[in-house]
């Protein structure tokens, strides 16, 4: 894989409980690159049917939009998932698929979407898939399985809560606030699995929505490690996340200098700039930053 990401980068993806008319309304002005209308864990099972109706209505009412609309459906292993797929008729940009065990789950959902898009008269292949790739114990052993599983695969994301609960662990953080060993492993596997598949890597939520400084620091660190975006749970988190995943003026200037230095020395594989060695990985990184900046502009 080249490591080049082909789809428009999603910096911020804001969860909105699908049964809350108030939050659905509020989310429109959040500035998120994508909303994830939730039919899964933020909706009580007694309200899932109402949520499906509201989400489908919302999709129909927002055909014209300058942000993406995604829907988190229930896990494919549950009958609820099939009922959730009624919302495909509203032509979402993508589906988030929770609690996958491996890329085979993505391939299964992709097959269903092939049929449903034809039935509903939608553009074939238009609906993307974002699996939550670390929520089951089995999934941690298959995070490297996603390359080539479906052209619908838009990225990988990870979750700390469900894998923690699945193992019977009582916490996902250490006393100093850092992720514990299990979550650090899951997070790194998500990042590496996404890179291996050539898709976006989306960091998980920052749950403490009152702590904006903590979020800013985690988002900064996530981008530095290679993540391309981050999930949000509250509108107040969106701006901080967008900023963290937008190349800064300094980064753009540096990237331009790196590209120019190599262009000025055709056939040269390594050179020095400001007293530091540059070679192909630096050029690749500089090009990636410039391409992200171009797309976002
Ligand atoms: N999307 C849209 N609007 C949201 C929102 C969201 N995710 N989270 C909060 N808001 C709205 C609230 O409705 C409130 O609007 P109002 O002033 O018109 O009533 C405003 O933003 C301020 O919210 P606040 O009072 O700070 O938070 P809260 O206590 O109402 O809600 C949560 C806190 C965590 C319940 C809420 O943020 C939420 O539902 N987040 C999404 C949870 C989710 O989807 N989880 C699944 C993935 S892990
Ligand atoms: Mg969950």
mmCIF file of C-alpha atoms and ligand atoms in Angstrom:
data_model
loop_
_atom_site.group_PDB
_atom_site.id
_atom_site.type_symbol
_atom_site.label_atom_id
_atom_site.label_comp_id
_atom_site.label_asym_id
_atom_site.label_seq_id
_atom_site.Cartn_x
_atom_site.Cartn_y
_atom_site.Cartn_z
ATOM 1 C CA UNK A 1 0.000 0.000 0.000
ATOM 2 C CA UNK A 2 1.251 3.467 -0.844
ATOM 3 C CA UNK A 3 -0.099 5.009 2.336
ATOM 4 C CA UNK A 4 -1.941 7.601 0.263
ATOM 5 C CA UNK A 5 -5.487 8.130 1.539
ATOM 6 C CA UNK A 6 -7.928 8.369 -1.341
ATOM 7 C CA UNK A 7 -11.091 9.742 0.324
ATOM 8 C CA UNK A 8 -11.642 13.254 1.644
ATOM 9 C CA UNK A 9 -10.268 13.257 5.195
ATOM 10 C CA UNK A 10 -12.804 13.290 8.005
ATOM 11 C CA UNK A 11 -11.237 15.219 10.869
ATOM 12 C CA UNK A 12 -14.193 15.240 13.249
ATOM 13 C CA UNK A 13 -17.064 12.752 13.436
ATOM 14 C CA UNK A 14 -19.735 13.743 15.969
ATOM 15 C CA UNK A 15 -21.965 11.071 17.491
ATOM 16 C CA UNK A 16 -25.603 12.089 17.802
ATOM 17 C CA UNK A 17 -28.050 9.778 19.592
ATOM 18 C CA UNK A 18 -30.538 8.878 16.845
ATOM 19 C CA UNK A 19 -33.592 9.167 19.080
ATOM 20 C CA UNK A 20 -32.940 12.756 20.196
ATOM 21 C CA UNK A 21 -34.699 15.325 18.032
ATOM 22 C CA UNK A 22 -33.081 18.065 20.078
ATOM 23 C CA UNK A 23 -29.530 16.843 19.500
ATOM 24 C CA UNK A 24 -30.175 16.055 15.843
ATOM 25 C CA UNK A 25 -31.217 19.661 15.376
ATOM 26 C CA UNK A 26 -28.293 21.002 17.378
ATOM 27 C CA UNK A 27 -25.704 18.885 15.554
ATOM 28 C CA UNK A 28 -26.269 20.564 12.182
ATOM 29 C CA UNK A 29 -24.379 23.680 13.198
ATOM 30 C CA UNK A 30 -21.572 21.839 14.992
ATOM 31 C CA UNK A 31 -19.042 22.228 12.172
ATOM 32 C CA UNK A 32 -18.221 18.502 12.248
ATOM 33 C CA UNK A 33 -16.964 16.975 9.004
ATOM 34 C CA UNK A 34 -19.391 14.128 9.652
ATOM 35 C CA UNK A 35 -22.271 13.376 11.991
ATOM 36 C CA UNK A 36 -22.731 9.795 13.107
ATOM 37 C CA UNK A 37 -26.426 9.301 13.759
ATOM 38 C CA UNK A 38 -26.427 6.532 16.328
ATOM 39 C CA UNK A 39 -28.774 3.553 16.426
ATOM 40 C CA UNK A 40 -26.555 1.527 18.770
ATOM 41 C CA UNK A 41 -25.230 2.113 22.282
ATOM 42 C CA UNK A 42 -26.480 5.657 22.927
ATOM 43 C CA UNK A 43 -30.078 4.616 22.222
ATOM 44 C CA UNK A 44 -32.107 2.559 24.721
ATOM 45 C CA UNK A 45 -33.426 -0.581 22.999
ATOM 46 C CA UNK A 46 -36.989 0.526 23.773
ATOM 47 C CA UNK A 47 -36.334 3.576 21.510
ATOM 48 C CA UNK A 48 -34.499 1.934 18.602
ATOM 49 C CA UNK A 49 -37.582 1.830 16.367
ATOM 50 C CA UNK A 50 -38.242 5.541 16.967
ATOM 51 C CA UNK A 51 -34.557 6.297 16.301
ATOM 52 C CA UNK A 52 -34.678 4.472 12.940
ATOM 53 C CA UNK A 53 -37.632 6.607 11.862
ATOM 54 C CA UNK A 54 -36.015 9.852 13.014
ATOM 55 C CA UNK A 55 -32.707 9.007 11.337
ATOM 56 C CA UNK A 56 -34.358 8.137 8.023
ATOM 57 C CA UNK A 57 -36.409 11.342 8.181
ATOM 58 C CA UNK A 58 -33.238 13.332 8.946
ATOM 59 C CA UNK A 59 -31.379 11.815 6.004
ATOM 60 C CA UNK A 60 -34.247 12.668 3.645
ATOM 61 C CA UNK A 61 -34.450 16.208 5.003
ATOM 62 C CA UNK A 62 -30.680 16.751 4.527
ATOM 63 C CA UNK A 63 -30.074 15.585 0.976
ATOM 64 C CA UNK A 64 -28.286 18.898 0.390
ATOM 65 C CA UNK A 65 -25.542 19.219 2.975
ATOM 66 C CA UNK A 66 -21.992 20.420 3.390
ATOM 67 C CA UNK A 67 -21.079 17.748 5.931
ATOM 68 C CA UNK A 68 -21.265 13.976 5.750
ATOM 69 C CA UNK A 69 -24.028 11.946 7.347
ATOM 70 C CA UNK A 70 -23.115 8.531 8.690
ATOM 71 C CA UNK A 71 -25.230 6.076 10.674
ATOM 72 C CA UNK A 72 -23.932 3.686 13.327
ATOM 73 C CA UNK A 73 -25.980 0.523 12.986
ATOM 74 C CA UNK A 74 -26.128 -2.358 15.460
ATOM 75 C CA UNK A 75 -23.623 -5.237 15.256
ATOM 76 C CA UNK A 76 -24.221 -7.566 12.311
ATOM 77 C CA UNK A 77 -24.598 -10.481 14.742
ATOM 78 C CA UNK A 78 -27.893 -8.997 15.990
ATOM 79 C CA UNK A 79 -31.287 -8.928 14.244
ATOM 80 C CA UNK A 80 -31.448 -5.200 15.014
ATOM 81 C CA UNK A 81 -28.763 -4.593 12.381
ATOM 82 C CA UNK A 82 -31.013 -5.827 9.578
ATOM 83 C CA UNK A 83 -33.860 -3.605 10.737
ATOM 84 C CA UNK A 84 -31.416 -0.687 10.946
ATOM 85 C CA UNK A 85 -30.620 -1.126 7.253
ATOM 86 C CA UNK A 86 -34.004 0.442 6.455
ATOM 87 C CA UNK A 87 -32.138 3.740 6.728
ATOM 88 C CA UNK A 88 -30.114 2.927 3.602
ATOM 89 C CA UNK A 89 -33.054 4.376 1.652
ATOM 90 C CA UNK A 90 -31.973 7.789 2.972
ATOM 91 C CA UNK A 91 -28.609 7.522 1.160
ATOM 92 C CA UNK A 92 -26.193 8.073 4.056
ATOM 93 C CA UNK A 93 -22.550 8.747 3.155
ATOM 94 C CA UNK A 94 -21.523 5.747 5.194
ATOM 95 C CA UNK A 95 -22.284 3.245 7.925
ATOM 96 C CA UNK A 96 -20.258 2.770 11.077
ATOM 97 C CA UNK A 97 -20.154 -0.923 11.941
ATOM 98 C CA UNK A 98 -19.536 -1.690 15.641
ATOM 99 C CA UNK A 99 -18.196 -4.854 17.295
ATOM 100 C CA UNK A 100 -16.713 -6.412 14.160
ATOM 101 C CA UNK A 101 -14.587 -9.536 14.582
ATOM 102 C CA UNK A 102 -12.689 -9.106 11.304
ATOM 103 C CA UNK A 103 -12.772 -7.761 7.757
ATOM 104 C CA UNK A 104 -15.226 -10.558 6.892
ATOM 105 C CA UNK A 105 -17.918 -8.531 8.686
ATOM 106 C CA UNK A 106 -17.185 -5.540 6.458
ATOM 107 C CA UNK A 107 -17.365 -7.756 3.356
ATOM 108 C CA UNK A 108 -20.752 -9.100 4.515
ATOM 109 C CA UNK A 109 -22.166 -5.630 5.047
ATOM 110 C CA UNK A 110 -20.736 -4.541 1.694
ATOM 111 C CA UNK A 111 -22.631 -7.372 -0.024
ATOM 112 C CA UNK A 112 -25.860 -6.304 1.648
ATOM 113 C CA UNK A 113 -25.289 -2.703 0.582
ATOM 114 C CA UNK A 114 -24.689 -3.846 -3.029
ATOM 115 C CA UNK A 115 -28.237 -5.219 -3.062
ATOM 116 C CA UNK A 116 -29.877 -2.444 -1.066
ATOM 117 C CA UNK A 117 -28.386 0.351 -3.191
ATOM 118 C CA UNK A 118 -29.782 -1.270 -6.322
ATOM 119 C CA UNK A 119 -33.177 -1.766 -4.669
ATOM 120 C CA UNK A 120 -33.314 1.844 -3.502
ATOM 121 C CA UNK A 121 -32.043 3.329 -6.775
ATOM 122 C CA UNK A 122 -28.877 4.773 -5.192
ATOM 123 C CA UNK A 123 -25.432 5.209 -6.738
ATOM 124 C CA UNK A 124 -23.804 1.775 -6.646
ATOM 125 C CA UNK A 125 -20.952 1.624 -4.145
ATOM 126 C CA UNK A 126 -21.756 5.062 -2.777
ATOM 127 C CA UNK A 127 -22.165 4.080 0.873
ATOM 128 C CA UNK A 128 -18.854 3.710 2.703
ATOM 129 C CA UNK A 129 -18.111 1.577 5.780
ATOM 130 C CA UNK A 130 -16.153 2.469 8.925
ATOM 131 C CA UNK A 131 -15.689 -0.527 11.248
ATOM 132 C CA UNK A 132 -14.960 -0.140 14.941
ATOM 133 C CA UNK A 133 -12.090 -2.566 14.727
ATOM 134 C CA UNK A 134 -11.143 -3.312 18.357
ATOM 135 C CA UNK A 135 -14.365 -3.877 20.310
ATOM 136 C CA UNK A 136 -14.345 -7.675 20.604
ATOM 137 C CA UNK A 137 -11.551 -9.905 21.936
ATOM 138 C CA UNK A 138 -11.328 -11.723 18.574
ATOM 139 C CA UNK A 139 -11.012 -8.428 16.699
ATOM 140 C CA UNK A 140 -7.618 -7.629 18.219
ATOM 141 C CA UNK A 141 -6.129 -10.590 16.361
ATOM 142 C CA UNK A 142 -7.517 -9.503 12.962
ATOM 143 C CA UNK A 143 -6.887 -5.762 12.770
ATOM 144 C CA UNK A 144 -4.420 -6.489 9.972
ATOM 145 C CA UNK A 145 -7.100 -8.174 7.845
ATOM 146 C CA UNK A 146 -8.740 -5.135 6.220
ATOM 147 C CA UNK A 147 -6.593 -4.466 3.153
ATOM 148 C CA UNK A 148 -8.679 -5.019 0.042
ATOM 149 C CA UNK A 149 -11.773 -6.287 1.904
ATOM 150 C CA UNK A 150 -14.077 -3.836 0.090
ATOM 151 C CA UNK A 151 -13.762 -0.604 -1.877
ATOM 152 C CA UNK A 152 -16.336 0.716 0.601
ATOM 153 C CA UNK A 153 -13.820 0.638 3.463
ATOM 154 C CA UNK A 154 -13.231 4.298 4.399
ATOM 155 C CA UNK A 155 -11.169 3.873 7.531
ATOM 156 C CA UNK A 156 -10.720 2.077 10.816
ATOM 157 C CA UNK A 157 -11.612 3.358 14.236
ATOM 158 C CA UNK A 158 -11.326 1.852 17.681
ATOM 159 C CA UNK A 159 -13.195 1.867 20.966
ATOM 160 C CA UNK A 160 -11.946 1.481 24.532
ATOM 161 C CA UNK A 161 -15.166 0.767 26.426
ATOM 162 C CA UNK A 162 -16.431 -2.413 24.810
ATOM 163 C CA UNK A 163 -13.140 -4.307 24.735
ATOM 164 C CA UNK A 164 -12.616 -3.344 28.372
ATOM 165 C CA UNK A 165 -16.045 -4.695 29.307
ATOM 166 C CA UNK A 166 -15.575 -7.811 27.162
ATOM 167 C CA UNK A 167 -12.444 -8.722 29.113
ATOM 168 C CA UNK A 168 -14.114 -8.041 32.449
ATOM 169 C CA UNK A 169 -11.614 -5.277 33.180
ATOM 170 C CA UNK A 170 -12.762 -2.470 35.440
ATOM 171 C CA UNK A 171 -11.004 0.494 33.850
ATOM 172 C CA UNK A 172 -9.309 1.515 30.617
ATOM 173 C CA UNK A 173 -6.943 4.120 32.102
ATOM 174 C CA UNK A 174 -4.027 3.918 34.498
ATOM 175 C CA UNK A 175 -3.961 6.015 37.677
ATOM 176 C CA UNK A 176 -1.969 8.732 35.821
ATOM 177 C CA UNK A 177 -4.726 9.078 33.194
ATOM 178 C CA UNK A 178 -2.841 7.328 30.371
ATOM 179 C CA UNK A 179 -4.566 4.502 28.530
ATOM 180 C CA UNK A 180 -3.735 1.123 30.052
ATOM 181 C CA UNK A 181 -1.806 -1.547 28.192
ATOM 182 C CA UNK A 182 -4.842 -3.115 26.523
ATOM 183 C CA UNK A 183 -6.117 0.181 25.123
ATOM 184 C CA UNK A 184 -2.677 1.298 24.002
ATOM 185 C CA UNK A 185 -2.406 -1.980 22.111
ATOM 186 C CA UNK A 186 -5.859 -1.594 20.549
ATOM 187 C CA UNK A 187 -5.145 2.002 19.561
ATOM 188 C CA UNK A 188 -1.811 1.186 17.948
ATOM 189 C CA UNK A 189 -3.274 -1.807 16.120
ATOM 190 C CA UNK A 190 -6.041 0.414 14.738
ATOM 191 C CA UNK A 191 -3.488 2.897 13.455
ATOM 192 C CA UNK A 192 -1.298 0.227 11.908
ATOM 193 C CA UNK A 193 -4.208 -1.742 10.457
ATOM 194 C CA UNK A 194 -5.561 1.392 8.799
ATOM 195 C CA UNK A 195 -2.168 2.208 7.309
ATOM 196 C CA UNK A 196 -1.827 -1.372 6.044
ATOM 197 C CA UNK A 197 -5.235 -1.051 4.368
ATOM 198 C CA UNK A 198 -4.486 2.434 2.993
ATOM 199 C CA UNK A 199 -7.469 4.031 4.742
ATOM 200 C CA UNK A 200 -8.093 6.758 7.316
ATOM 201 C CA UNK A 201 -7.403 6.113 10.996
ATOM 202 C CA UNK A 202 -9.929 7.659 13.337
ATOM 203 C CA UNK A 203 -9.057 7.955 17.020
ATOM 204 C CA UNK A 204 -11.726 7.129 19.576
ATOM 205 C CA UNK A 205 -13.767 9.511 21.751
ATOM 206 C CA UNK A 206 -12.585 11.697 24.622
ATOM 207 C CA UNK A 207 -15.368 10.982 27.090
ATOM 208 C CA UNK A 208 -14.775 13.828 29.568
ATOM 209 C CA UNK A 209 -16.468 16.482 27.447
ATOM 210 C CA UNK A 210 -16.008 19.222 30.054
ATOM 211 C CA UNK A 211 -12.199 18.819 29.822
ATOM 212 C CA UNK A 212 -11.357 20.612 26.571
ATOM 213 C CA UNK A 213 -7.635 20.912 27.386
ATOM 214 C CA UNK A 214 -7.405 17.156 27.899
ATOM 215 C CA UNK A 215 -9.137 16.630 24.553
ATOM 216 C CA UNK A 216 -6.812 19.075 22.789
ATOM 217 C CA UNK A 217 -3.759 17.268 24.145
ATOM 218 C CA UNK A 218 -5.082 13.816 23.208
ATOM 219 C CA UNK A 219 -6.046 15.011 19.699
ATOM 220 C CA UNK A 220 -2.623 16.617 19.204
ATOM 221 C CA UNK A 221 -0.923 13.412 20.267
ATOM 222 C CA UNK A 222 -3.224 11.311 18.056
ATOM 223 C CA UNK A 223 -2.367 13.346 14.963
ATOM 224 C CA UNK A 224 1.323 13.239 15.792
ATOM 225 C CA UNK A 225 1.094 9.452 15.902
ATOM 226 C CA UNK A 226 -0.578 9.327 12.505
ATOM 227 C CA UNK A 227 -4.315 9.394 13.153
ATOM 228 C CA UNK A 228 -6.228 11.369 10.517
ATOM 229 C CA UNK A 229 -9.299 12.229 12.610
ATOM 230 C CA UNK A 230 -11.123 11.717 15.895
ATOM 231 C CA UNK A 231 -14.598 10.811 17.080
ATOM 232 C CA UNK A 232 -16.548 13.395 19.114
ATOM 233 C CA UNK A 233 -19.477 13.057 21.489
ATOM 234 C CA UNK A 234 -20.287 16.714 22.151
ATOM 235 C CA UNK A 235 -20.564 19.741 19.823
ATOM 236 C CA UNK A 236 -18.095 21.579 22.068
ATOM 237 C CA UNK A 237 -15.378 19.100 21.020
ATOM 238 C CA UNK A 238 -15.620 19.653 17.273
ATOM 239 C CA UNK A 239 -13.619 22.842 16.819
ATOM 240 C CA UNK A 240 -10.699 21.557 18.883
ATOM 241 C CA UNK A 241 -10.593 18.333 16.868
ATOM 242 C CA UNK A 242 -10.848 20.103 13.504
ATOM 243 C CA UNK A 243 -7.966 22.352 14.472
ATOM 244 C CA UNK A 244 -5.807 19.453 15.656
ATOM 245 C CA UNK A 245 -6.225 17.596 12.353
ATOM 246 C CA UNK A 246 -5.767 20.589 10.050
ATOM 247 C CA UNK A 247 -2.177 21.124 8.889
ATOM 248 C CA UNK A 248 -0.844 24.298 10.509
ATOM 249 C CA UNK A 249 0.739 27.172 8.561
ATOM 250 C CA UNK A 250 4.171 26.090 9.852
ATOM 251 C CA UNK A 251 3.639 22.499 8.719
ATOM 252 C CA UNK A 252 2.541 23.646 5.283
ATOM 253 C CA UNK A 253 5.536 25.974 4.962
ATOM 254 C CA UNK A 254 7.929 23.217 6.041
ATOM 255 C CA UNK A 255 6.329 20.733 3.617
ATOM 256 C CA UNK A 256 6.650 23.191 0.749
ATOM 257 C CA UNK A 257 10.329 23.690 1.523
ATOM 258 C CA UNK A 258 10.922 19.928 1.612
ATOM 259 C CA UNK A 259 9.158 19.374 -1.718
ATOM 260 C CA UNK A 260 10.991 22.309 -3.284
ATOM 261 C CA UNK A 261 14.353 21.057 -2.004
ATOM 262 C CA UNK A 262 13.836 17.693 -3.704
ATOM 263 C CA UNK A 263 12.482 19.296 -6.890
ATOM 264 C CA UNK A 264 15.579 21.462 -7.043
ATOM 265 C CA UNK A 265 17.790 18.339 -6.925
ATOM 266 C CA UNK A 266 16.326 15.840 -9.383
ATOM 267 C CA UNK A 267 17.636 12.307 -8.998
ATOM 268 C CA UNK A 268 18.802 12.931 -5.440
ATOM 269 C CA UNK A 269 17.437 10.573 -2.766
ATOM 270 C CA UNK A 270 18.681 12.341 0.317
ATOM 271 C CA UNK A 271 19.714 15.892 1.147
ATOM 272 C CA UNK A 272 20.259 18.239 4.054
ATOM 273 C CA UNK A 273 17.899 21.060 5.083
ATOM 274 C CA UNK A 274 18.475 23.279 8.140
ATOM 275 C CA UNK A 275 21.235 20.898 9.197
ATOM 276 C CA UNK A 276 18.996 17.810 9.159
ATOM 277 C CA UNK A 277 18.928 14.826 6.821
ATOM 278 C CA UNK A 278 15.874 14.421 4.593
ATOM 279 C CA UNK A 279 15.071 11.352 2.523
ATOM 280 C CA UNK A 280 12.076 9.681 0.901
ATOM 281 C CA UNK A 281 9.919 9.214 4.032
ATOM 282 C CA UNK A 282 10.209 12.967 4.719
ATOM 283 C CA UNK A 283 9.215 13.774 1.148
ATOM 284 C CA UNK A 284 6.257 11.411 1.407
ATOM 285 C CA UNK A 285 5.140 12.992 4.672
ATOM 286 C CA UNK A 286 5.501 16.511 3.218
ATOM 287 C CA UNK A 287 3.414 15.561 0.187
ATOM 288 C CA UNK A 288 0.769 14.041 2.419
ATOM 289 C CA UNK A 289 0.493 17.224 4.491
ATOM 290 C CA UNK A 290 0.196 19.374 1.356
ATOM 291 C CA UNK A 291 -2.414 17.065 -0.137
ATOM 292 C CA UNK A 292 -4.475 17.116 3.088
ATOM 293 C CA UNK A 293 -4.219 20.913 3.234
ATOM 294 C CA UNK A 294 -5.322 21.197 -0.401
ATOM 295 C CA UNK A 295 -8.349 18.954 0.095
ATOM 296 C CA UNK A 296 -9.402 20.774 3.272
ATOM 297 C CA UNK A 297 -9.058 24.150 1.567
HETATM 298 N N1 LIG B 1 -25.018 16.082 19.391
HETATM 299 C C1 LIG B 1 -25.824 17.160 19.297
HETATM 300 N N2 LIG B 1 -26.129 17.959 20.325
HETATM 301 C C2 LIG B 1 -25.573 17.652 21.509
HETATM 302 C C3 LIG B 1 -24.726 16.562 21.685
HETATM 303 C C4 LIG B 1 -24.450 15.746 20.563
HETATM 304 N N3 LIG B 1 -23.657 14.669 20.661
HETATM 305 N N4 LIG B 1 -24.316 16.512 22.964
HETATM 306 C C5 LIG B 1 -24.890 17.558 23.571
HETATM 307 N N5 LIG B 1 -25.654 18.256 22.712
HETATM 308 C C6 LIG B 1 -26.426 19.479 22.972
HETATM 309 C C7 LIG B 1 -27.361 19.289 24.163
HETATM 310 O O1 LIG B 1 -28.599 18.782 23.724
HETATM 311 C C8 LIG B 1 -27.457 20.696 24.654
HETATM 312 O O2 LIG B 1 -28.348 21.402 23.812
HETATM 313 P P1 LIG B 1 -29.479 22.357 24.432
HETATM 314 O O3 LIG B 1 -28.733 23.408 25.168
HETATM 315 O O4 LIG B 1 -30.238 22.835 23.246
HETATM 316 O O5 LIG B 1 -30.286 21.476 25.324
HETATM 317 C C9 LIG B 1 -26.088 21.271 24.403
HETATM 318 O O6 LIG B 1 -25.526 20.482 23.367
HETATM 319 C C10 LIG B 1 -25.192 21.228 25.601
HETATM 320 O O7 LIG B 1 -25.128 19.918 26.081
HETATM 321 P P2 LIG B 1 -24.651 19.607 27.577
HETATM 322 O O8 LIG B 1 -25.669 20.065 28.536
HETATM 323 O O9 LIG B 1 -23.261 20.133 27.737
HETATM 324 O O10 LIG B 1 -24.541 18.033 27.585
HETATM 325 P P3 LIG B 1 -25.695 17.022 27.974
HETATM 326 O O11 LIG B 1 -25.588 16.724 29.432
HETATM 327 O O12 LIG B 1 -27.001 17.479 27.452
HETATM 328 O O13 LIG B 1 -25.285 15.728 27.169
HETATM 329 C C11 LIG B 1 -24.156 13.724 26.627
HETATM 330 C C12 LIG B 1 -24.134 14.993 27.477
HETATM 331 C C13 LIG B 1 -22.861 12.990 26.836
HETATM 332 C C14 LIG B 1 -25.325 12.855 27.045
HETATM 333 C C15 LIG B 1 -24.298 14.150 25.144
HETATM 334 O O14 LIG B 1 -23.200 14.962 24.830
HETATM 335 C C16 LIG B 1 -24.453 13.034 24.175
HETATM 336 O O15 LIG B 1 -25.540 12.500 24.009
HETATM 337 N N6 LIG B 1 -23.370 12.671 23.447
HETATM 338 C C17 LIG B 1 -23.405 11.635 22.457
HETATM 339 C C18 LIG B 1 -23.344 10.291 23.134
HETATM 340 C C19 LIG B 1 -23.186 9.195 22.130
HETATM 341 O O16 LIG B 1 -23.699 9.259 21.034
HETATM 342 N N7 LIG B 1 -22.466 8.132 22.488
HETATM 343 C C20 LIG B 1 -22.233 7.047 21.598
HETATM 344 C C21 LIG B 1 -20.841 6.989 21.158
HETATM 345 S S1 LIG B 1 -19.720 6.655 22.452
HETATM 346 MG MG1 LIG B 2 -19.958 0.809 22.309
#
